[in-house]
Tab-separated table of C-alpha atoms in Angstrom:
chain	number	residue	atom	x	y	z
A	1	MET	CA	96.490	-17.694	71.308
A	2	ALA	CA	94.270	-16.891	68.359
A	3	SER	CA	93.647	-13.249	67.658
A	4	SER	CA	89.999	-12.343	67.181
A	5	SER	CA	90.429	-8.588	67.325
A	6	PRO	CA	88.407	-6.625	64.809
A	7	ASP	CA	91.247	-4.091	64.838
A	8	ALA	CA	93.279	-6.524	62.743
A	9	PRO	CA	93.034	-5.827	59.010
A	10	CYS	CA	89.992	-7.431	57.468
A	11	SER	CA	87.333	-5.942	55.257
A	12	CYS	CA	85.110	-6.831	52.321
A	13	ASP	CA	82.043	-5.415	50.605
A	14	CYS	CA	79.220	-7.343	48.905
A	15	PHE	CA	76.380	-5.907	46.822
A	16	VAL	CA	73.250	-7.200	45.124
A	17	SER	CA	70.568	-5.651	42.949
A	18	VAL	CA	67.253	-7.433	42.475
A	19	PRO	CA	64.676	-6.069	39.976
A	20	PRO	CA	63.224	-3.464	39.953
A	21	ALA	CA	66.509	-2.010	41.267
A	22	SER	CA	68.364	-3.496	38.276
A	23	ALA	CA	68.139	-1.735	34.923
A	24	ILE	CA	67.824	-5.132	33.234
A	25	PRO	CA	65.671	-8.174	34.115
A	26	ALA	CA	68.476	-9.789	36.097
A	27	VAL	CA	69.854	-10.090	39.604
A	28	ILE	CA	73.330	-8.506	39.741
A	29	PHE	CA	75.795	-9.669	42.415
A	30	ALA	CA	79.173	-8.073	43.230
A	31	LYS	CA	81.994	-8.420	45.733
A	32	ASN	CA	85.415	-6.975	46.550
A	33	SER	CA	87.615	-9.388	48.480
A	34	ASP	CA	89.890	-7.344	50.741
A	35	ARG	CA	92.747	-9.416	52.131
A	36	PRO	CA	96.422	-9.172	53.212
A	37	ARG	CA	98.307	-7.223	50.543
A	38	ASP	CA	100.609	-10.025	49.340
A	39	GLU	CA	98.005	-12.792	49.378
A	40	VAL	CA	97.384	-14.300	45.932
A	41	GLN	CA	93.846	-15.080	44.845
A	42	GLU	CA	93.318	-17.697	42.125
A	43	VAL	CA	90.254	-18.493	40.007
A	44	VAL	CA	89.433	-22.192	40.139
A	45	PHE	CA	86.900	-24.197	38.116
A	46	ILE	CA	85.644	-27.372	39.809
A	47	PRO	CA	83.481	-29.639	37.606
A	48	ALA	CA	80.322	-31.308	38.868
A	49	GLY	CA	80.911	-34.644	40.556
A	50	THR	CA	79.378	-37.811	41.983
A	51	HIS	CA	80.798	-39.199	45.202
A	52	VAL	CA	80.808	-42.418	47.195
A	53	PRO	CA	78.159	-42.312	49.950
A	54	GLY	CA	79.738	-41.780	53.364
A	55	SER	CA	83.080	-40.627	51.938
A	56	ARG	CA	84.998	-37.866	53.690
A	57	LEU	CA	85.966	-34.488	52.263
A	58	GLN	CA	89.059	-32.584	53.396
A	59	CYS	CA	88.371	-28.850	53.736
A	60	THR	CA	90.983	-26.305	54.844
A	61	TYR	CA	91.446	-27.719	58.352
A	62	ILE	CA	88.876	-30.440	59.014
A	63	GLU	CA	87.063	-33.226	57.186
A	64	VAL	CA	83.298	-33.261	56.606
A	65	GLU	CA	80.959	-35.876	55.227
A	66	GLN	CA	80.673	-35.643	51.441
A	67	VAL	CA	77.319	-35.623	49.624
A	68	GLY	CA	76.390	-37.843	46.676
A	69	LYS	CA	76.412	-35.111	44.004
A	70	THR	CA	78.057	-31.697	43.762
A	71	HIS	CA	77.491	-28.872	41.275
A	72	ALA	CA	80.174	-27.355	39.065
A	73	VAL	CA	81.562	-24.132	40.578
A	74	ILE	CA	83.817	-21.230	39.682
A	75	LEU	CA	85.689	-19.902	42.729
A	76	SER	CA	87.849	-16.876	43.511
A	77	ARG	CA	89.897	-17.945	46.504
A	78	PRO	CA	93.046	-17.241	48.497
A	79	SER	CA	95.308	-19.871	46.988
A	80	TRP	CA	96.390	-21.437	50.288
A	81	LEU	CA	92.938	-22.639	51.376
A	82	TRP	CA	90.192	-25.030	50.233
A	83	GLY	CA	87.175	-22.730	50.286
A	84	ALA	CA	86.590	-19.406	48.535
A	85	GLU	CA	85.970	-15.698	49.138
A	86	MET	CA	83.322	-15.613	46.405
A	87	GLY	CA	82.006	-17.760	43.618
A	88	ALA	CA	79.098	-19.176	41.664
A	89	ASN	CA	77.720	-22.534	40.641
A	90	GLU	CA	76.369	-23.809	37.334
A	91	LEU	CA	72.763	-23.157	38.451
A	92	GLY	CA	73.313	-19.434	38.956
A	93	VAL	CA	73.798	-19.348	42.738
A	94	CYS	CA	76.396	-16.760	43.873
A	95	ILE	CA	77.815	-16.251	47.370
A	96	GLY	CA	80.242	-13.813	48.988
A	97	ASN	CA	81.325	-13.822	52.638
A	98	GLU	CA	82.575	-11.223	55.106
A	99	ALA	CA	84.304	-11.216	58.480
A	100	VAL	CA	82.238	-10.169	61.482
A	101	TRP	CA	82.699	-9.964	65.245
A	102	THR	CA	79.792	-10.122	67.691
A	103	LYS	CA	79.122	-10.598	71.400
A	104	GLU	CA	79.401	-14.332	70.772
A	105	PRO	CA	83.077	-15.241	71.398
A	106	VAL	CA	85.241	-16.437	68.514
A	107	GLY	CA	86.525	-19.940	69.264
A	108	GLN	CA	90.212	-20.755	68.861
A	109	GLY	CA	89.755	-24.327	67.638
A	110	GLU	CA	89.941	-25.345	63.984
A	111	ALA	CA	86.607	-25.984	62.300
A	112	LEU	CA	85.114	-24.838	58.989
A	113	LEU	CA	86.243	-21.435	57.735
A	114	GLY	CA	83.514	-19.147	56.439
A	115	MET	CA	85.200	-19.601	53.063
A	116	ASP	CA	84.789	-23.383	53.381
A	117	LEU	CA	81.098	-22.901	54.176
A	118	LEU	CA	80.765	-20.756	51.059
A	119	ARG	CA	82.228	-23.398	48.734
A	120	LEU	CA	80.275	-26.229	50.338
A	121	ALA	CA	77.048	-24.267	49.898
A	122	LEU	CA	77.777	-23.564	46.224
A	123	GLU	CA	78.559	-27.205	45.541
A	124	ARG	CA	75.413	-28.437	47.313
A	125	SER	CA	72.686	-25.853	46.585
A	126	SER	CA	70.265	-25.208	43.732
A	127	THR	CA	68.988	-21.854	45.052
A	128	ALA	CA	70.138	-19.074	47.351
A	129	GLN	CA	67.549	-20.122	49.921
A	130	GLU	CA	68.818	-23.702	49.881
A	131	ALA	CA	72.363	-22.383	50.336
A	132	VAL	CA	71.246	-20.577	53.506
A	133	HIS	CA	69.995	-23.857	54.946
A	134	VAL	CA	73.115	-25.759	53.843
A	135	ILE	CA	75.359	-23.293	55.687
A	136	ALA	CA	73.079	-23.354	58.745
A	137	GLY	CA	73.224	-27.157	58.842
A	138	LEU	CA	77.016	-27.227	58.498
A	139	LEU	CA	77.388	-24.607	61.249
A	140	ASP	CA	75.260	-26.702	63.556
A	141	ARG	CA	77.201	-29.895	62.838
A	142	TYR	CA	80.799	-28.690	62.455
A	143	GLY	CA	80.948	-25.080	63.684
A	144	GLN	CA	83.142	-22.308	62.279
A	145	GLY	CA	86.690	-21.489	63.312
A	146	GLY	CA	90.376	-21.543	62.485
A	147	SER	CA	92.858	-18.955	61.290
A	148	CYS	CA	91.734	-17.036	58.213
A	149	ARG	CA	95.113	-15.816	57.050
A	150	GLU	CA	98.420	-17.362	56.052
A	151	ASP	CA	100.400	-16.270	59.076
A	152	PRO	CA	101.915	-17.886	62.215
A	153	GLU	CA	99.754	-15.547	64.326
A	154	PRO	CA	96.204	-16.913	63.979
A	155	PHE	CA	93.435	-14.535	63.011
A	156	CYS	CA	89.852	-15.715	63.529
A	157	TYR	CA	86.355	-14.360	62.932
A	158	HIS	CA	82.752	-15.312	62.297
A	159	ASN	CA	81.008	-14.679	58.995
A	160	THR	CA	78.187	-12.979	57.188
A	161	PHE	CA	77.109	-14.003	53.687
A	162	LEU	CA	75.328	-12.455	50.716
A	163	LEU	CA	73.668	-15.131	48.575
A	164	ALA	CA	71.883	-14.628	45.244
A	165	ASP	CA	70.256	-16.558	42.424
A	166	ARG	CA	68.206	-15.683	39.344
A	167	THR	CA	65.128	-14.623	41.330
A	168	GLU	CA	66.164	-13.292	44.747
A	169	ALA	CA	68.910	-12.751	47.308
A	170	TRP	CA	69.474	-13.562	50.989
A	171	VAL	CA	71.658	-12.075	53.708
A	172	LEU	CA	72.850	-14.627	56.276
A	173	GLU	CA	74.600	-13.344	59.401
A	174	THR	CA	76.183	-15.609	62.004
A	175	ALA	CA	77.387	-15.473	65.599
A	176	GLY	CA	79.078	-18.770	66.385
A	177	SER	CA	76.581	-21.479	65.419
A	178	LEU	CA	73.667	-19.034	65.739
A	179	TRP	CA	72.327	-17.142	62.738
A	180	ALA	CA	69.642	-14.913	61.270
A	181	ALA	CA	68.682	-14.536	57.598
A	182	GLN	CA	66.867	-11.909	55.577
A	183	ARG	CA	65.222	-12.462	52.191
A	184	ILE	CA	65.521	-9.785	49.490
A	185	GLN	CA	62.906	-10.183	46.736
A	186	GLY	CA	63.351	-6.693	45.269
A	187	GLY	CA	65.654	-3.693	45.630
A	188	ALA	CA	69.363	-3.336	46.396
A	189	ARG	CA	71.339	-4.486	49.435
A	190	ASN	CA	74.939	-4.491	50.641
A	191	ILE	CA	76.958	-5.862	53.574
A	192	SER	CA	80.277	-4.643	55.034
A	193	ASN	CA	81.836	-6.465	58.016
A	194	GLN	CA	79.032	-5.803	60.488
A	195	LEU	CA	75.658	-7.149	61.465
A	196	SER	CA	72.972	-5.472	59.385
A	197	ILE	CA	69.819	-7.555	59.904
A	198	GLY	CA	67.504	-5.738	62.289
A	199	THR	CA	63.895	-6.795	62.966
A	200	ASP	CA	63.222	-7.942	59.387
A	201	ILE	CA	64.203	-11.568	59.960
A	202	SER	CA	62.982	-14.149	57.440
A	203	ALA	CA	64.568	-17.208	59.100
A	204	GLU	CA	66.666	-17.833	62.205
A	205	HIS	CA	68.342	-20.413	64.398
A	206	PRO	CA	65.699	-21.968	66.706
A	207	GLU	CA	67.681	-21.015	69.820
A	208	LEU	CA	68.706	-17.509	68.703
A	209	ARG	CA	66.323	-15.563	70.938
A	210	SER	CA	66.478	-17.886	73.935
A	211	HIS	CA	70.295	-17.716	73.883
A	212	ALA	CA	70.237	-13.902	73.702
A	213	LYS	CA	67.812	-13.811	76.610
A	214	ALA	CA	69.890	-16.252	78.687
A	215	GLN	CA	73.004	-14.093	78.127
A	216	GLY	CA	71.152	-10.977	79.265
A	217	TRP	CA	71.464	-9.339	75.840
A	218	TRP	CA	67.705	-9.186	75.281
A	219	THR	CA	64.855	-8.856	77.762
A	220	GLY	CA	62.452	-10.945	75.740
A	221	GLN	CA	60.107	-7.956	75.471
A	222	GLY	CA	59.285	-6.023	72.312
A	223	LEU	CA	60.782	-6.408	68.872
A	224	PHE	CA	63.908	-8.532	68.461
A	225	ASP	CA	66.593	-6.593	66.569
A	226	PHE	CA	69.356	-9.061	65.671
A	227	ALA	CA	72.047	-6.464	64.903
A	228	GLU	CA	71.264	-4.460	68.037
A	229	VAL	CA	71.204	-7.513	70.308
A	230	PHE	CA	74.320	-9.293	69.001
A	231	SER	CA	76.621	-6.415	67.955
A	232	LEU	CA	79.530	-5.499	70.227
A	233	THR	CA	78.671	-2.708	72.648
A	234	GLN	CA	82.024	-0.984	72.116
A	235	GLN	CA	82.739	-0.893	68.395
A	236	PRO	CA	86.490	-0.976	67.590
A	237	VAL	CA	87.983	1.444	65.069
A	238	ARG	CA	87.895	-1.007	62.183
A	239	MET	CA	84.218	-1.732	62.730
A	240	GLU	CA	83.566	2.011	62.585
A	241	ALA	CA	85.430	2.117	59.256
A	242	ALA	CA	83.193	-0.712	58.041
A	243	LYS	CA	80.156	1.381	58.952
A	244	ALA	CA	81.428	4.204	56.760
A	245	ARG	CA	81.916	1.825	53.823
A	246	PHE	CA	78.482	0.328	54.410
A	247	ARG	CA	76.861	3.769	54.345
A	248	ALA	CA	78.780	4.753	51.208
A	249	GLY	CA	77.722	1.528	49.515
A	250	CYS	CA	74.090	2.113	50.477
A	251	GLU	CA	74.234	5.636	49.076
A	252	MET	CA	75.735	4.514	45.762
A	253	LEU	CA	73.129	1.777	45.340
A	254	GLN	CA	70.358	4.224	46.201
A	255	ARG	CA	71.702	6.775	43.734
A	256	HIS	CA	71.381	4.234	40.914
A	257	GLN	CA	68.139	2.621	42.124
A	258	GLY	CA	66.264	1.283	39.089
A	259	ASN	CA	69.285	1.810	36.854
A	260	ILE	CA	71.837	-0.599	38.316
A	261	THR	CA	73.867	-2.319	35.616
A	262	THR	CA	76.986	-4.458	35.416
A	263	GLU	CA	79.014	-1.302	34.760
A	264	VAL	CA	77.478	0.439	37.796
A	265	MET	CA	78.491	-2.470	40.038
A	266	MET	CA	82.010	-2.473	38.615
A	267	GLY	CA	82.187	1.273	39.239
A	268	ILE	CA	81.170	0.814	42.884
A	269	LEU	CA	83.851	-1.852	43.357
A	270	ARG	CA	86.420	0.555	41.893
A	271	ASP	CA	85.515	3.451	44.216
A	272	LYS	CA	88.639	4.322	46.224
A	273	GLU	CA	87.301	7.412	47.978
A	274	SER	CA	84.779	5.353	49.971
A	275	GLY	CA	87.350	2.681	50.847
A	276	ILE	CA	85.315	0.055	48.979
A	277	CYS	CA	88.290	-0.333	46.640
A	278	MET	CA	90.670	-1.014	49.513
A	279	ASP	CA	94.315	0.029	49.611
A	280	SER	CA	95.313	0.575	53.218
A	281	GLY	CA	98.733	-0.342	54.575
A	282	GLY	CA	99.080	-4.115	54.610
A	283	PHE	CA	95.636	-4.593	53.151
A	284	ARG	CA	94.040	-4.208	49.734
A	285	THR	CA	91.342	-5.531	47.424
A	286	THR	CA	92.993	-8.720	46.138
A	287	ALA	CA	90.218	-9.845	43.747
A	288	SER	CA	86.761	-8.781	42.557
A	289	MET	CA	83.675	-10.365	41.003
A	290	VAL	CA	80.446	-9.197	39.363
A	291	SER	CA	77.770	-11.698	38.277
A	292	VAL	CA	74.735	-11.129	36.073
A	293	LEU	CA	71.931	-13.650	36.716
A	294	PRO	CA	69.132	-13.225	34.138
A	295	GLN	CA	65.606	-13.988	35.323
A	296	ASP	CA	65.007	-15.716	31.967
A	297	PRO	CA	66.334	-19.274	32.530
A	298	THR	CA	67.112	-19.663	28.816
A	299	LYS	CA	69.810	-16.989	29.043
A	300	PRO	CA	73.218	-17.834	30.562
A	301	CYS	CA	74.518	-16.343	33.777
A	302	VAL	CA	77.724	-14.386	33.193
A	303	HIS	CA	80.351	-14.067	35.934
A	304	PHE	CA	83.066	-11.414	35.614
A	305	LEU	CA	86.238	-12.106	37.639
A	306	THR	CA	89.528	-10.202	37.873
A	307	ALA	CA	91.908	-12.831	39.392
A	308	THR	CA	94.174	-9.845	40.141
A	309	PRO	CA	94.345	-7.104	42.819
A	310	ASP	CA	92.868	-3.593	42.639
A	311	PRO	CA	89.785	-3.574	40.390
A	312	SER	CA	90.519	0.025	39.382
A	313	ARG	CA	93.543	-1.329	37.510
A	314	SER	CA	92.270	-4.792	36.599
A	315	VAL	CA	90.122	-6.397	33.905
A	316	PHE	CA	86.774	-8.020	34.692
A	317	LYS	CA	86.744	-11.134	32.459
A	318	PRO	CA	83.543	-13.062	31.603
A	319	PHE	CA	83.070	-16.697	32.634
A	320	ILE	CA	80.084	-18.804	31.513
A	321	PHE	CA	79.218	-22.387	32.467
A	322	GLU	CA	78.939	-24.003	29.044
A	323	VAL	CA	80.255	-26.860	26.921
A	324	GLY	CA	84.038	-26.922	26.883
A	325	VAL	CA	84.583	-24.955	30.078
A	326	SER	CA	87.797	-25.926	31.836
A	327	GLN	CA	90.442	-24.610	34.200
A	328	SER	CA	92.444	-21.633	32.955
A	329	PRO	CA	96.047	-22.495	33.891
A	330	GLN	CA	97.190	-18.849	33.897
A	331	VAL	CA	95.045	-18.081	36.982
A	332	LEU	CA	95.854	-21.279	38.901
A	333	SER	CA	98.499	-21.029	41.620
A	334	PRO	CA	101.211	-23.659	42.087
A	335	THR	CA	100.543	-26.410	44.627
A	336	PHE	CA	102.899	-27.819	47.250
A	337	GLY	CA	101.145	-30.971	48.467
A	338	ALA	CA	102.184	-32.286	51.863
A	339	GLN	CA	104.966	-29.682	52.001
A	340	ASP	CA	102.517	-26.777	51.931
A	341	PRO	CA	102.926	-24.623	55.081
A	342	VAL	CA	99.157	-24.928	55.669
A	343	ARG	CA	99.588	-28.730	55.979
A	344	ILE	CA	102.659	-28.803	58.253
A	345	LEU	CA	102.071	-28.419	62.009
A	346	PRO	CA	102.529	-25.887	63.467
A	347	ARG	CA	101.031	-24.155	60.439
A	348	PHE	CA	102.430	-21.247	58.421
A	349	GLN	CA	105.975	-21.294	59.758
A	350	THR	CA	107.367	-20.702	56.264
A	351	ARG	CA	106.166	-18.908	53.121
A	352	VAL	CA	105.946	-20.181	49.554
A	353	ASP	CA	105.497	-18.342	46.261
A	354	ARG	CA	101.847	-18.786	45.263
A	355	ARG	CA	101.795	-16.274	42.400
A	356	HIS	CA	100.105	-17.536	39.236
A	357	SER	CA	101.082	-16.468	35.729
A	358	LEU	CA	98.483	-13.690	35.286
A	359	TYR	CA	99.222	-12.313	38.764
A	360	ARG	CA	102.934	-12.003	37.897
A	361	GLY	CA	102.183	-10.209	34.639
A	362	HIS	CA	99.672	-7.900	36.291
A	363	GLN	CA	102.061	-6.971	39.106
A	364	ALA	CA	104.796	-6.121	36.608
A	365	ALA	CA	102.276	-4.002	34.698
A	366	LEU	CA	101.228	-2.166	37.873
A	367	GLY	CA	104.864	-1.323	38.558
A	368	LEU	CA	105.153	0.074	35.048
A	369	MET	CA	101.912	2.044	35.442
A	370	GLU	CA	103.327	3.719	38.548
A	371	ASP	CA	106.672	4.607	36.951
A	372	GLU	CA	105.805	5.495	33.347
A	373	GLN	CA	102.806	7.771	32.913
A	374	GLU	CA	102.524	7.497	29.126
A	375	GLN	CA	102.843	3.708	29.095
A	376	ALA	CA	100.422	3.533	32.009
A	377	GLN	CA	97.747	5.306	29.964
A	378	GLN	CA	98.302	2.997	26.998
A	379	LEU	CA	98.107	-0.083	29.174
A	380	ARG	CA	94.961	1.113	30.935
A	381	LYS	CA	93.329	1.718	27.537
A	382	LYS	CA	94.145	-1.863	26.541
A	383	GLN	CA	92.536	-3.096	29.754
A	384	GLN	CA	89.437	-0.982	29.163
A	385	ARG	CA	89.049	-2.143	25.559
A	386	LEU	CA	89.335	-5.769	26.594
A	387	GLU	CA	86.779	-5.356	29.379
A	388	GLN	CA	84.432	-3.509	27.027
A	389	GLU	CA	84.484	-6.487	24.682
A	390	GLY	CA	83.308	-8.689	27.540
A	391	LEU	CA	80.500	-6.283	28.398
A	392	GLU	CA	79.414	-6.146	24.749
A	393	ALA	CA	79.335	-9.935	24.658
A	394	LEU	CA	77.098	-9.854	27.742
A	395	ARG	CA	74.714	-7.373	26.104
A	396	GLY	CA	74.531	-9.513	22.984
A	397	LEU	CA	73.666	-12.601	25.011
A	398	LEU	CA	70.984	-10.795	27.050
A	399	THR	CA	69.319	-9.209	24.013
A	400	GLY	CA	69.607	-12.311	21.835
A	401	GLU	CA	71.600	-10.402	19.231
A	402	GLN	CA	74.484	-12.823	19.666
A	403	THR	CA	74.079	-16.595	19.743
A	404	PRO	CA	77.615	-17.979	19.734
A	405	PRO	CA	78.065	-21.754	19.882
A	406	PRO	CA	78.182	-23.233	23.425
A	407	GLN	CA	81.799	-24.286	22.830
A	408	GLY	CA	82.701	-20.625	22.280
A	409	LEU	CA	80.998	-19.543	25.495
A	410	GLY	CA	82.739	-22.238	27.528
A	411	SER	CA	86.177	-21.035	26.415
A	412	LEU	CA	85.385	-17.306	26.760
A	413	PHE	CA	87.155	-16.767	30.082
A	414	GLN	CA	90.278	-18.564	28.888
A	415	ALA	CA	90.401	-16.421	25.753
A	416	PHE	CA	90.162	-13.198	27.782
A	417	VAL	CA	92.834	-14.358	30.247
A	418	GLU	CA	95.215	-15.105	27.380
A	419	ARG	CA	94.619	-11.714	25.791
A	420	GLU	CA	95.146	-9.900	29.098
A	421	GLU	CA	98.392	-11.760	29.668
A	422	GLN	CA	99.536	-10.830	26.152
A	423	ALA	CA	98.805	-7.155	26.905
A	424	TYR	CA	101.144	-7.310	29.905
A	425	ALA	CA	103.848	-9.098	27.923
């Protein structure tokens, strides 16, 4: 039987700053992906594509109908699945997802994972608002479900999403095939493994309120508060922990209101005291991402990804969709084809080594940092210098002080990955 208990380890935190909350004329998106401790997250570049009408697309568990054209995407994903925990497309749309449990039961059948929905939306959407409708349509047609971890004991949940583009952001929260969405046109917002949309609903499933009324969750009188109506009456311990992280995230965003920068977002993702930088038993932050989406369409969006666990001891490396962009082999996990435990039924009866080259180097470096204090300080300084170079490149691009050739921008991420790997060698 599939486990749907919120007491099982699962947590993530997503953040967005929309001007005037941002210190610069840009939307800033950020996410920590908190997953099972030994799970490897890879960074995958998928180029834009054209597809045969009516063709089928294999996602993690099920097939869906493919569309005629898909956008190029950069994805940070658990290496055993098809979808992604977070990512961006070439048009500046960013999405992060989170696990959530509601009064609506979690089905045990295999359908689309929330991570599949995220990738599909990035590949098919030109704006954050369009991505909301893409996910809603896929939920209605295919549903969401299936185990969300690489383990013989299934672990299932529904999803919430934070979506952003150059002009605005949206929060999309689901309960089965039902959903509610909130538009954010200014200010800062975060989500943390719980329903957070109250009465300020910008769009919703047409049967959302009638279903709640039929279930006896809402009388049909007065204001409709989505979070209040659909949240579990008895909140398990882990959901209470998510509330604490949500409050801490709100407070940090509020503290920097009007002055939120890329560095501020990275600092929030690295905050261990709040639990946002997760390291708890069998669970930890396995990858992180911060994206800067300038409102000026002539300036490139810059996406910083770690591809390694624990952002407090990782390097955020800049990725830009430009001429010459390609897959960085050092952050791509090995593949196992038909012999992959996710493909053999029953699933996940064996384990394979999915560690990519940068992950191996980073893990060896972390071991050194824990054992040798002096070498740890030297290594951390190398990481900080490398990251600072990426942030300076971002500032130069935003101010117009630097105008490197497109070919140089397209290979930027690869260059930073190689230099990080050299530091660990």
